[in-house]
Coordinates of C-alpha atoms in Angstrom, one line a residue:
M126 CA 81.5 128.7 -23.0
S127 CA 79.4 125.6 -23.6
Q128 CA 81.0 122.7 -25.4
Q129 CA 79.3 119.4 -26.2
H130 CA 81.6 117.8 -28.7
S131 CA 83.5 118.5 -31.9
A132 CA 85.8 116.4 -34.1
A133 CA 88.1 116.7 -37.0
D134 CA 86.7 113.8 -39.0
P135 CA 89.3 112.2 -41.2
A136 CA 87.9 110.3 -44.2
P137 CA 87.3 106.6 -43.3
T138 CA 89.8 104.2 -44.9
T139 CA 88.4 102.5 -48.0
T140 CA 91.2 99.9 -48.4
L141 CA 92.6 97.5 -45.9
A142 CA 95.8 99.2 -44.7
R143 CA 98.5 96.7 -43.8
R144 CA 100.2 98.9 -41.3
R145 CA 102.3 97.1 -38.7
D146 CA 101.0 96.4 -35.2
W147 CA 97.5 97.7 -36.1
W148 CA 96.1 95.7 -33.2
R149 CA 98.1 97.7 -30.6
D150 CA 95.6 100.6 -30.8
A151 CA 92.7 99.1 -32.7
V152 CA 89.1 99.7 -31.8
I153 CA 87.3 96.4 -32.4
Y154 CA 83.5 96.1 -32.6
Q155 CA 81.8 92.9 -31.3
V156 CA 79.0 91.7 -33.5
Y157 CA 76.6 89.1 -31.9
P158 CA 75.3 87.8 -35.2
R159 CA 71.9 86.6 -34.1
S160 CA 71.1 90.1 -32.8
F161 CA 72.7 92.4 -35.3
A162 CA 70.8 92.3 -38.6
D163 CA 68.4 89.8 -40.1
S164 CA 68.5 89.6 -43.9
N165 CA 65.8 87.0 -44.6
G166 CA 63.0 87.9 -42.1
D167 CA 63.2 84.8 -40.0
G168 CA 63.7 86.8 -36.8
M169 CA 67.3 85.7 -36.4
G170 CA 70.4 87.8 -37.4
D171 CA 72.7 86.3 -40.0
L172 CA 75.9 86.8 -41.9
A173 CA 74.2 88.5 -44.9
G174 CA 72.6 90.9 -42.4
V175 CA 76.0 91.7 -41.0
R176 CA 77.4 92.2 -44.4
S177 CA 74.7 94.6 -45.3
R178 CA 75.6 96.8 -42.3
L179 CA 79.4 96.9 -42.8
P180 CA 79.3 100.4 -44.2
Y181 CA 77.7 101.5 -40.9
L182 CA 80.7 100.1 -39.0
R183 CA 83.2 101.7 -41.4
D184 CA 81.5 105.0 -40.9
L185 CA 81.4 104.5 -37.1
G186 CA 85.2 104.5 -37.3
V187 CA 86.2 101.0 -35.9
D188 CA 89.2 99.1 -37.2
A189 CA 87.9 95.5 -37.0
V190 CA 84.8 93.4 -36.4
W191 CA 84.8 90.4 -34.1
L192 CA 82.0 88.0 -34.9
S193 CA 80.6 85.7 -32.1
P194 CA 80.2 82.1 -33.2
F195 CA 78.3 81.3 -36.4
Y196 CA 79.5 77.7 -36.8
A197 CA 77.2 74.7 -37.3
S198 CA 75.7 74.1 -33.9
P199 CA 72.7 72.7 -32.1
Q200 CA 72.6 76.0 -30.3
A201 CA 72.5 74.6 -26.8
D202 CA 74.6 77.6 -25.8
A203 CA 74.0 80.2 -28.5
G204 CA 76.6 78.7 -30.8
Y205 CA 79.3 78.1 -28.2
D206 CA 78.6 74.4 -28.7
V207 CA 80.2 73.7 -32.0
A208 CA 79.4 70.6 -34.1
D209 CA 81.5 71.5 -37.1
Y210 CA 84.2 74.2 -37.0
R211 CA 84.5 74.4 -40.8
A212 CA 80.8 75.0 -41.5
V213 CA 78.4 77.9 -41.1
D214 CA 75.1 77.1 -39.3
P215 CA 72.2 77.3 -41.7
M216 CA 70.5 79.9 -39.5
F217 CA 73.4 82.3 -40.3
G218 CA 74.0 81.3 -43.9
N219 CA 76.8 79.3 -45.5
L220 CA 80.5 79.5 -46.3
L221 CA 79.8 81.6 -49.4
D222 CA 78.2 84.2 -47.1
A223 CA 81.2 84.1 -44.8
D224 CA 83.5 84.6 -47.8
A225 CA 81.5 87.5 -49.1
L226 CA 81.4 89.2 -45.7
I227 CA 85.2 88.9 -45.3
R228 CA 85.8 90.3 -48.8
D229 CA 83.4 93.2 -48.4
A230 CA 84.9 94.0 -45.0
H231 CA 88.4 94.2 -46.5
E232 CA 87.3 96.4 -49.3
L233 CA 85.8 98.8 -46.7
G234 CA 89.0 98.8 -44.7
L235 CA 87.7 96.6 -41.9
R236 CA 89.3 93.5 -40.5
I237 CA 87.4 90.4 -39.5
I238 CA 88.1 88.4 -36.3
V239 CA 86.1 85.2 -35.7
D240 CA 85.4 83.4 -32.5
L241 CA 87.1 80.0 -31.8
V242 CA 85.8 77.6 -29.2
P243 CA 88.7 75.2 -28.3
N244 CA 87.8 74.2 -24.7
H245 CA 84.8 72.1 -25.7
S246 CA 82.8 70.9 -28.6
S247 CA 79.1 70.1 -29.0
D248 CA 77.9 66.7 -28.0
Q249 CA 76.8 66.4 -31.6
H250 CA 80.4 66.8 -32.9
E251 CA 81.4 63.7 -34.9
W252 CA 84.3 63.0 -32.5
F253 CA 82.0 62.9 -29.5
K254 CA 79.3 60.8 -31.2
R255 CA 82.1 58.4 -32.2
A256 CA 83.4 58.3 -28.6
L257 CA 80.0 57.4 -27.3
A258 CA 79.5 54.7 -29.9
E259 CA 82.9 53.1 -29.5
G260 CA 82.6 52.8 -25.7
P261 CA 85.0 52.7 -22.7
G262 CA 88.7 52.2 -23.5
S263 CA 88.4 53.3 -27.1
P264 CA 90.9 55.8 -28.6
S265 CA 88.0 58.2 -29.5
R266 CA 87.2 58.6 -25.8
D267 CA 90.8 59.8 -25.1
R268 CA 90.0 63.0 -27.1
Y269 CA 87.6 64.0 -24.3
H270 CA 87.7 63.5 -20.5
F271 CA 85.9 60.2 -19.9
R272 CA 86.4 58.7 -16.4
P273 CA 84.8 55.9 -14.3
G274 CA 82.8 57.2 -11.4
K275 CA 83.3 56.9 -7.7
G276 CA 81.2 55.0 -5.3
E277 CA 80.5 51.3 -5.0
N278 CA 79.0 51.2 -8.5
G279 CA 80.5 54.2 -10.1
E280 CA 77.4 56.2 -9.3
L281 CA 79.2 59.3 -8.1
P282 CA 81.0 61.9 -10.3
P283 CA 84.8 61.4 -10.7
N284 CA 85.5 64.6 -8.8
D285 CA 83.8 67.5 -7.1
W286 CA 84.1 70.0 -9.9
E287 CA 81.0 72.1 -10.7
S288 CA 79.8 73.4 -14.0
I289 CA 80.0 77.1 -14.6
F290 CA 76.3 76.9 -15.5
G291 CA 75.5 75.1 -12.2
G292 CA 75.4 71.5 -11.1
P293 CA 78.1 68.8 -11.4
A294 CA 80.7 69.3 -14.2
W295 CA 80.1 65.6 -15.1
T296 CA 77.4 63.7 -16.9
R297 CA 77.1 59.9 -16.9
V298 CA 76.5 58.0 -20.1
A299 CA 74.7 54.7 -20.7
D300 CA 77.7 52.5 -20.3
G301 CA 78.5 54.0 -16.8
E302 CA 81.4 56.3 -17.6
W303 CA 81.3 60.0 -17.0
Y304 CA 82.4 62.9 -19.2
L305 CA 83.6 66.3 -18.1
H306 CA 81.8 69.5 -19.2
L307 CA 82.8 72.7 -17.5
F308 CA 79.8 74.4 -19.1
A309 CA 76.5 72.7 -20.3
P310 CA 76.2 68.9 -20.6
E311 CA 76.0 69.5 -24.3
Q312 CA 79.5 70.9 -24.3
P313 CA 82.0 68.1 -23.5
D314 CA 85.5 69.4 -22.8
F315 CA 88.3 68.4 -25.1
N316 CA 91.4 66.6 -23.7
W317 CA 94.2 68.8 -24.8
E318 CA 96.8 66.2 -23.6
H319 CA 95.8 64.2 -26.7
P320 CA 97.8 65.1 -29.8
A321 CA 94.9 64.8 -32.1
V322 CA 93.1 67.7 -30.5
G323 CA 96.1 70.0 -31.1
D324 CA 96.4 68.8 -34.7
E325 CA 92.8 69.4 -35.4
F326 CA 92.7 72.9 -34.1
R327 CA 95.9 73.9 -36.0
S328 CA 94.0 72.6 -39.1
I329 CA 90.9 74.7 -38.2
L330 CA 93.1 77.8 -37.8
R331 CA 94.5 77.3 -41.3
F332 CA 91.1 76.7 -42.7
W333 CA 89.9 80.2 -41.6
L334 CA 93.1 81.9 -42.3
D335 CA 92.9 80.6 -45.8
M336 CA 89.4 82.1 -45.9
G337 CA 91.0 85.5 -45.2
V338 CA 90.2 86.2 -41.6
D339 CA 92.4 88.6 -39.7
G340 CA 92.3 86.9 -36.3
F341 CA 90.6 84.8 -33.7
R342 CA 89.0 85.5 -30.4
I343 CA 89.7 82.5 -28.2
D344 CA 86.7 81.4 -26.0
V345 CA 87.7 80.2 -22.5
A346 CA 91.3 80.6 -23.4
H347 CA 92.3 79.9 -19.8
G348 CA 90.5 76.5 -19.7
L349 CA 92.0 74.1 -22.2
V350 CA 94.5 72.4 -19.9
K351 CA 93.4 70.7 -16.7
A352 CA 95.6 69.9 -13.7
E353 CA 97.1 66.4 -13.8
G354 CA 94.8 63.8 -12.2
L355 CA 91.8 66.2 -12.2
P356 CA 92.1 66.7 -8.4
D357 CA 89.2 67.6 -6.2
L358 CA 88.7 71.1 -4.9
G359 CA 88.0 69.6 -1.5
G360 CA 84.8 71.3 -0.7
A361 CA 85.9 74.8 -1.6
D362 CA 83.2 77.2 -2.8
Q363 CA 84.0 77.1 -6.4
L364 CA 81.8 79.9 -7.5
K365 CA 83.4 82.3 -5.0
L366 CA 86.9 81.2 -6.1
L367 CA 86.2 81.6 -9.9
G368 CA 88.2 84.6 -11.1
N369 CA 90.0 84.9 -7.8
D370 CA 92.3 81.9 -7.7
V371 CA 94.1 79.5 -10.0
M372 CA 91.7 76.6 -10.4
P373 CA 92.6 73.0 -11.4
F374 CA 90.6 73.5 -14.5
F375 CA 91.4 77.1 -15.3
D376 CA 94.6 79.1 -15.9
Q377 CA 96.9 76.1 -15.8
D378 CA 100.5 76.9 -16.9
G379 CA 100.3 74.1 -19.6
V380 CA 97.9 76.2 -21.7
H381 CA 100.7 78.4 -22.8
E382 CA 102.5 75.8 -24.9
V383 CA 99.2 75.4 -26.9
Y384 CA 99.3 79.0 -27.8
R385 CA 103.0 79.0 -28.7
Q386 CA 102.2 76.3 -31.2
W387 CA 99.2 78.3 -32.5
R388 CA 101.5 81.4 -32.9
L389 CA 103.7 79.4 -35.2
V390 CA 100.7 78.7 -37.4
L391 CA 99.8 82.4 -37.6
D392 CA 103.4 83.3 -38.5
E393 CA 103.0 81.1 -41.6
Y394 CA 100.7 83.8 -43.1
A395 CA 101.4 87.2 -44.6
G396 CA 99.8 90.2 -43.0
E397 CA 99.2 90.6 -39.3
Q398 CA 96.6 88.3 -38.0
I399 CA 96.0 88.2 -34.3
F400 CA 94.8 86.1 -31.3
V401 CA 92.6 87.7 -28.6
A402 CA 92.2 85.8 -25.4
E403 CA 89.1 85.5 -23.3
A404 CA 91.1 84.7 -20.2
W405 CA 89.5 85.1 -16.8
T406 CA 92.4 85.1 -14.5
P407 CA 92.9 86.1 -10.8
T408 CA 95.0 89.1 -11.6
V409 CA 96.1 91.2 -14.5
E410 CA 99.6 89.8 -13.9
R411 CA 98.4 86.3 -14.7
T412 CA 96.6 87.7 -17.8
A413 CA 99.9 89.1 -19.0
N414 CA 101.2 85.6 -19.3
Y415 CA 98.9 85.0 -22.3
V416 CA 100.3 87.9 -24.3
R417 CA 104.0 87.2 -24.1
P418 CA 105.8 87.8 -27.4
D419 CA 105.5 84.2 -28.6
E420 CA 101.9 83.7 -27.6
L421 CA 98.8 85.7 -28.1
H422 CA 98.4 89.4 -29.0
Q423 CA 95.6 90.7 -26.8
A424 CA 93.7 89.6 -23.7
F425 CA 90.5 91.1 -22.5
N426 CA 90.9 93.2 -19.3
F427 CA 88.1 91.7 -17.3
Q428 CA 89.4 93.3 -14.1
Y429 CA 88.7 96.7 -15.8
L430 CA 85.3 95.6 -17.0
S431 CA 84.4 94.6 -13.4
T432 CA 85.5 97.9 -11.8
E433 CA 82.9 100.3 -10.5
W434 CA 82.6 103.8 -11.7
D435 CA 85.0 105.2 -9.1
A436 CA 88.1 107.2 -9.6
A437 CA 90.3 105.5 -7.1
S438 CA 89.3 102.0 -8.2
L439 CA 89.7 102.8 -11.9
R440 CA 93.1 104.4 -11.3
E441 CA 94.3 101.3 -9.5
V442 CA 93.3 98.9 -12.2
I443 CA 94.7 101.2 -14.9
D444 CA 98.1 101.4 -13.2
R445 CA 98.2 97.6 -12.5
T446 CA 97.2 96.8 -16.1
L447 CA 99.8 99.1 -17.7
E448 CA 102.5 97.9 -15.3
A449 CA 101.6 94.2 -16.0
M450 CA 101.6 94.6 -19.8
R451 CA 104.8 96.6 -20.1
P452 CA 107.3 93.8 -19.4
V453 CA 105.8 91.5 -22.0
G454 CA 105.5 94.3 -24.6
A455 CA 101.7 93.8 -25.1
P456 CA 99.0 96.5 -25.3
A457 CA 96.4 96.8 -22.7
T458 CA 93.0 95.8 -24.0
W459 CA 90.1 97.7 -22.5
V460 CA 86.4 96.6 -22.6
L461 CA 83.2 97.8 -20.8
S462 CA 80.5 95.5 -22.2
N463 CA 80.1 92.2 -24.1
H464 CA 77.5 89.4 -24.7
D465 CA 78.1 87.8 -21.3
V466 CA 77.6 90.8 -18.9
T467 CA 75.1 93.5 -18.2
R468 CA 75.7 96.5 -20.5
H469 CA 77.6 99.2 -18.7
A470 CA 74.8 101.7 -19.3
T471 CA 72.7 99.6 -16.9
R472 CA 75.6 98.5 -14.6
F473 CA 76.5 102.1 -13.8
A474 CA 72.8 102.9 -13.3
N475 CA 72.7 100.7 -10.2
P476 CA 74.4 100.8 -6.8
P477 CA 77.9 99.3 -6.7
G478 CA 78.5 95.8 -5.6
L479 CA 75.9 94.0 -7.8
G480 CA 78.5 92.5 -10.1
T481 CA 78.4 92.2 -13.8
Q482 CA 74.9 90.5 -14.0
I483 CA 72.1 92.8 -12.9
R484 CA 68.3 92.5 -13.2
L485 CA 67.4 96.0 -12.3
A486 CA 66.8 98.9 -14.6
G487 CA 68.3 101.5 -12.2
D488 CA 68.4 105.2 -12.9
R489 CA 68.7 105.0 -16.7
E490 CA 69.6 108.7 -17.2
L491 CA 72.4 108.4 -14.7
G492 CA 73.6 105.1 -16.2
L493 CA 73.7 106.6 -19.7
R494 CA 75.6 109.7 -18.5
R495 CA 78.2 107.5 -16.8
A496 CA 78.4 105.1 -19.7
R497 CA 79.2 108.0 -22.1
A498 CA 81.8 109.3 -19.7
A499 CA 83.3 105.8 -19.1
T500 CA 83.6 105.3 -22.9
L501 CA 85.6 108.4 -23.4
L502 CA 87.8 107.4 -20.5
M503 CA 88.4 104.0 -22.0
L504 CA 89.1 105.3 -25.5
A505 CA 91.7 107.7 -24.0
L506 CA 93.8 105.0 -22.4
P507 CA 96.8 103.5 -24.0
G508 CA 96.2 100.3 -26.1
S509 CA 93.2 98.7 -27.8
A510 CA 89.5 98.9 -27.0
Y511 CA 86.5 96.8 -27.7
V512 CA 82.9 98.1 -28.3
Y513 CA 79.9 95.8 -28.0
Q514 CA 77.2 96.2 -30.5
G515 CA 74.6 98.7 -29.5
E516 CA 76.6 100.4 -26.8
E517 CA 77.2 103.2 -29.3
L518 CA 73.5 103.7 -29.2
G519 CA 73.5 103.9 -25.4
L520 CA 71.4 100.7 -25.2
P521 CA 70.5 99.5 -21.7
D522 CA 70.0 95.9 -20.8
V523 CA 66.4 94.8 -21.3
V524 CA 65.9 93.7 -17.7
D525 CA 62.1 92.9 -17.8
L526 CA 62.1 90.1 -20.4
P527 CA 59.4 87.6 -19.4
D528 CA 60.8 84.3 -18.2
E529 CA 59.1 82.4 -20.9
V530 CA 61.0 84.1 -23.7
R531 CA 64.5 83.7 -22.1
Q532 CA 67.0 81.5 -23.9
D533 CA 70.2 81.8 -21.9
P534 CA 70.9 78.1 -20.9
A535 CA 72.3 79.2 -17.6
Y536 CA 68.9 80.6 -16.7
F537 CA 67.2 77.2 -16.9
R538 CA 69.8 75.5 -14.7
G539 CA 69.0 77.7 -11.7
A540 CA 72.5 77.8 -10.3
G541 CA 76.0 78.9 -11.2
Q542 CA 75.7 81.9 -13.6
D543 CA 72.4 83.7 -12.9
G544 CA 71.3 83.3 -16.5
F545 CA 70.3 86.9 -17.3
R546 CA 72.6 87.4 -20.3
D547 CA 69.6 87.6 -22.6
G548 CA 69.1 91.2 -21.5
C549 CA 72.3 92.4 -23.4
R550 CA 71.5 90.2 -26.4
V551 CA 68.2 91.7 -27.5
P552 CA 68.4 92.7 -31.2
I553 CA 69.6 96.2 -31.8
P554 CA 67.3 98.9 -33.3
W555 CA 68.2 100.4 -36.7
T556 CA 65.0 102.4 -37.5
R557 CA 62.4 104.3 -35.5
D558 CA 59.6 102.1 -36.7
G559 CA 58.9 98.6 -38.2
S560 CA 58.2 95.1 -36.8
S561 CA 61.7 95.0 -35.3
Y562 CA 62.9 98.5 -35.6
G563 CA 64.8 97.7 -38.8
F564 CA 66.5 94.5 -37.4
G565 CA 64.5 92.5 -40.0
S566 CA 61.1 92.1 -41.6
G567 CA 59.9 89.2 -39.4
G568 CA 60.2 90.3 -35.8
S569 CA 63.1 89.4 -33.5
W570 CA 64.2 86.2 -31.6
L571 CA 64.1 88.1 -28.3
P572 CA 61.4 90.8 -27.9
Q573 CA 62.5 94.4 -28.1
P574 CA 61.0 96.9 -25.7
T575 CA 58.4 99.5 -26.7
G576 CA 60.2 102.7 -27.6
W577 CA 63.4 100.9 -28.7
G578 CA 63.1 102.8 -32.0
E579 CA 64.0 106.1 -30.2
L580 CA 67.4 104.7 -29.5
S581 CA 67.9 103.5 -33.1
V582 CA 70.6 104.4 -35.5
E583 CA 68.1 106.4 -37.6
A584 CA 66.9 108.4 -34.5
Q585 CA 70.4 109.3 -33.5
T586 CA 72.2 109.9 -36.8
G587 CA 73.1 113.5 -37.2
V588 CA 71.6 114.5 -33.9
A589 CA 74.1 116.7 -31.9
G590 CA 74.7 115.3 -28.5
S591 CA 73.4 111.8 -29.3
T592 CA 75.4 108.9 -28.0
L593 CA 75.9 107.6 -31.6
E594 CA 77.4 110.9 -32.7
L595 CA 79.5 111.0 -29.5
Y596 CA 81.0 107.6 -30.5
R597 CA 81.6 108.6 -34.1
S598 CA 83.3 111.8 -33.0
A599 CA 85.4 110.0 -30.3
L600 CA 86.7 107.4 -32.8
A601 CA 87.5 110.1 -35.4
V602 CA 89.4 112.2 -32.8
R603 CA 91.2 109.1 -31.5
R604 CA 92.4 108.3 -35.0
A605 CA 93.4 111.9 -35.7
Q606 CA 95.3 112.6 -32.5
P607 CA 98.9 111.2 -32.6
D608 CA 99.1 110.9 -28.8
L609 CA 96.0 108.6 -28.6
G610 CA 96.0 104.9 -29.2
A611 CA 99.1 102.8 -28.7
G612 CA 101.3 103.3 -25.7
D613 CA 102.0 101.9 -22.3
A614 CA 101.9 104.8 -19.8
V615 CA 99.9 107.8 -18.7
E616 CA 101.1 110.8 -16.7
W617 CA 98.7 111.4 -13.9
L618 CA 97.8 115.0 -13.0
R619 CA 96.7 116.5 -9.8
A620 CA 92.9 116.5 -9.6
P621 CA 90.0 116.9 -7.1
E622 CA 88.8 113.8 -5.2
G623 CA 86.7 111.6 -7.5
V624 CA 88.4 112.8 -10.6
L625 CA 90.9 111.1 -12.9
A626 CA 93.2 113.4 -14.9
F627 CA 96.1 112.3 -17.0
R628 CA 98.3 113.5 -19.9
R629 CA 99.5 111.7 -22.9
G630 CA 101.8 114.1 -24.8
E631 CA 99.7 117.0 -25.9
F632 CA 96.5 115.2 -25.0
V633 CA 94.7 115.5 -21.6
C634 CA 91.8 113.5 -20.3
V635 CA 89.7 114.5 -17.2
A636 CA 87.0 112.1 -16.0
N637 CA 84.8 113.2 -13.1
T638 CA 83.3 110.1 -11.5
G639 CA 81.7 112.0 -8.6
G640 CA 78.2 113.3 -8.1
E641 CA 79.1 117.0 -8.1
S642 CA 80.6 119.4 -10.6
V643 CA 84.3 120.1 -10.2
T644 CA 86.6 122.9 -11.4
V645 CA 89.9 122.1 -13.1
P646 CA 92.3 124.0 -15.2
A647 CA 91.3 124.5 -18.9
Y648 CA 94.1 122.5 -20.4
G649 CA 93.7 123.8 -23.9
R650 CA 91.4 123.3 -26.8
V651 CA 88.4 121.0 -26.0
L652 CA 88.4 118.1 -28.4
L653 CA 85.4 116.3 -27.0
A654 CA 83.2 116.1 -23.9
S655 CA 80.6 113.6 -22.9
G656 CA 78.4 116.3 -21.4
E657 CA 78.0 120.1 -21.2
L658 CA 81.2 121.9 -20.1
T659 CA 81.7 125.6 -19.2
E660 CA 85.0 127.4 -19.4
A661 CA 86.0 130.8 -18.1
D662 CA 89.2 132.6 -16.9
G663 CA 91.4 129.6 -17.6
E664 CA 89.3 127.2 -15.7
A665 CA 86.7 124.6 -16.7
K666 CA 83.7 123.4 -14.8
V667 CA 83.2 119.7 -15.4
P668 CA 79.8 118.3 -14.5
A669 CA 79.3 115.1 -12.5
D670 CA 79.9 111.9 -14.4
T671 CA 81.5 113.6 -17.4
T672 CA 84.7 113.1 -19.3
V673 CA 86.5 115.8 -21.3
W674 CA 89.3 115.6 -23.8
W675 CA 91.7 118.5 -24.4
T676 CA 94.7 119.1 -26.6
T677 CA 97.4 121.5 -25.4
G678 CA 98.9 121.7 -28.9

């Protein structure tokens, strides 16, 4: 028989259920506000636009929405340079818009997670402007990392650290001192050894918790604490070491005391608010340190995101992740795409080994087929999962953006990160037609490709086999099946080479990562498949790059 997909759709929740440990199996949708929906026609997405599309997210079947930064900012790094952590940037609206969005989300049964950027501020933050004005030796400078330079006249940076965006991690100011910025010069790093910094961020947490948010995604969660004395790397190739070793400015053990203090703040509030760590660490075992019972709740699994579409590699990272999380009692947190990496529909369309930033379109049909299969595999694994806006439409990266329209700050620095993140940030299409395919009435801040409308929500809604309907069905089945969601183990089944097969109670998942069809047992009733499946005489023929869900019950 031929089976595309089917689902027993439970009615979406209409009130915010306060069930315990909701975050252990939550599917959380990342909204990049400037690229989601534009309410006022200025070409830039905003909070009112997000609010208007909340019913779509409820109907999609996600549990929570994570909003990338919308705080007051000069936008030197797309809002990750925050000038005021208690204000909304006018391009996104105001605090009343944030309040209305949170209230509407709760009425629809959705939780709201906001981004928090504690490693650095904007150079336009009042603290930093005061530090510059008050000069060397002032108490205000102690809130950041100001140092005299090396060399006869202090003309050399204090150490050999490099910015993640390329070039030295230090900038010299007019009075001769240097300040540390692990990212852009407009993003000076806080000194977390200074008690005022901790006091301020605990106050910021309470401000947003009082507004009703349900959690925080912590940007550069691994970067707050620096090694004592800010030691040189000694000529090591920093870019090659990043993510592969403990660095003097990343993943220092002292960061965990910060999060223990934050957890105490969260525990002051009723309900179950959470912390999610963006923690790039050398191993999943190091990542597990961030989600110990008295620290954070979730940590993105970047090892999984970086794994190629290959059965053996995927099985290894799945096993290591579940094994690492089990002792600390934390859920695995799976992710395939976000605002900083090439969308997985494009990553998987290209040869392996190109990393997470790719400027090639690749075989788009192959990429979409693999992306759909990879999504079903991810959603079948124990724990929580994140979905990046537009992946439910099968959007590829826009790899042919003209250089003159690019806005990623890393692109203009010519070193460090390659600066092609704009490709995954192009505003998403809602309708087949219009000046910006339904994004807004005034165009879009990054140009959308011709034909973008054919991938839109309108074009895919109700269309059997579309990627949007696959996601809707997958999330409905995931919610309805008792053996899916939370857990810490899978039972691996025998399978042909290139195939992952595992059982979770009465649920069975088979993912064929190979280039040829394979025959496996028909494990029961098909719940969902990412592609066409044929069954006969107790066996199933699973096509290349296809994932199938069965229930044996």
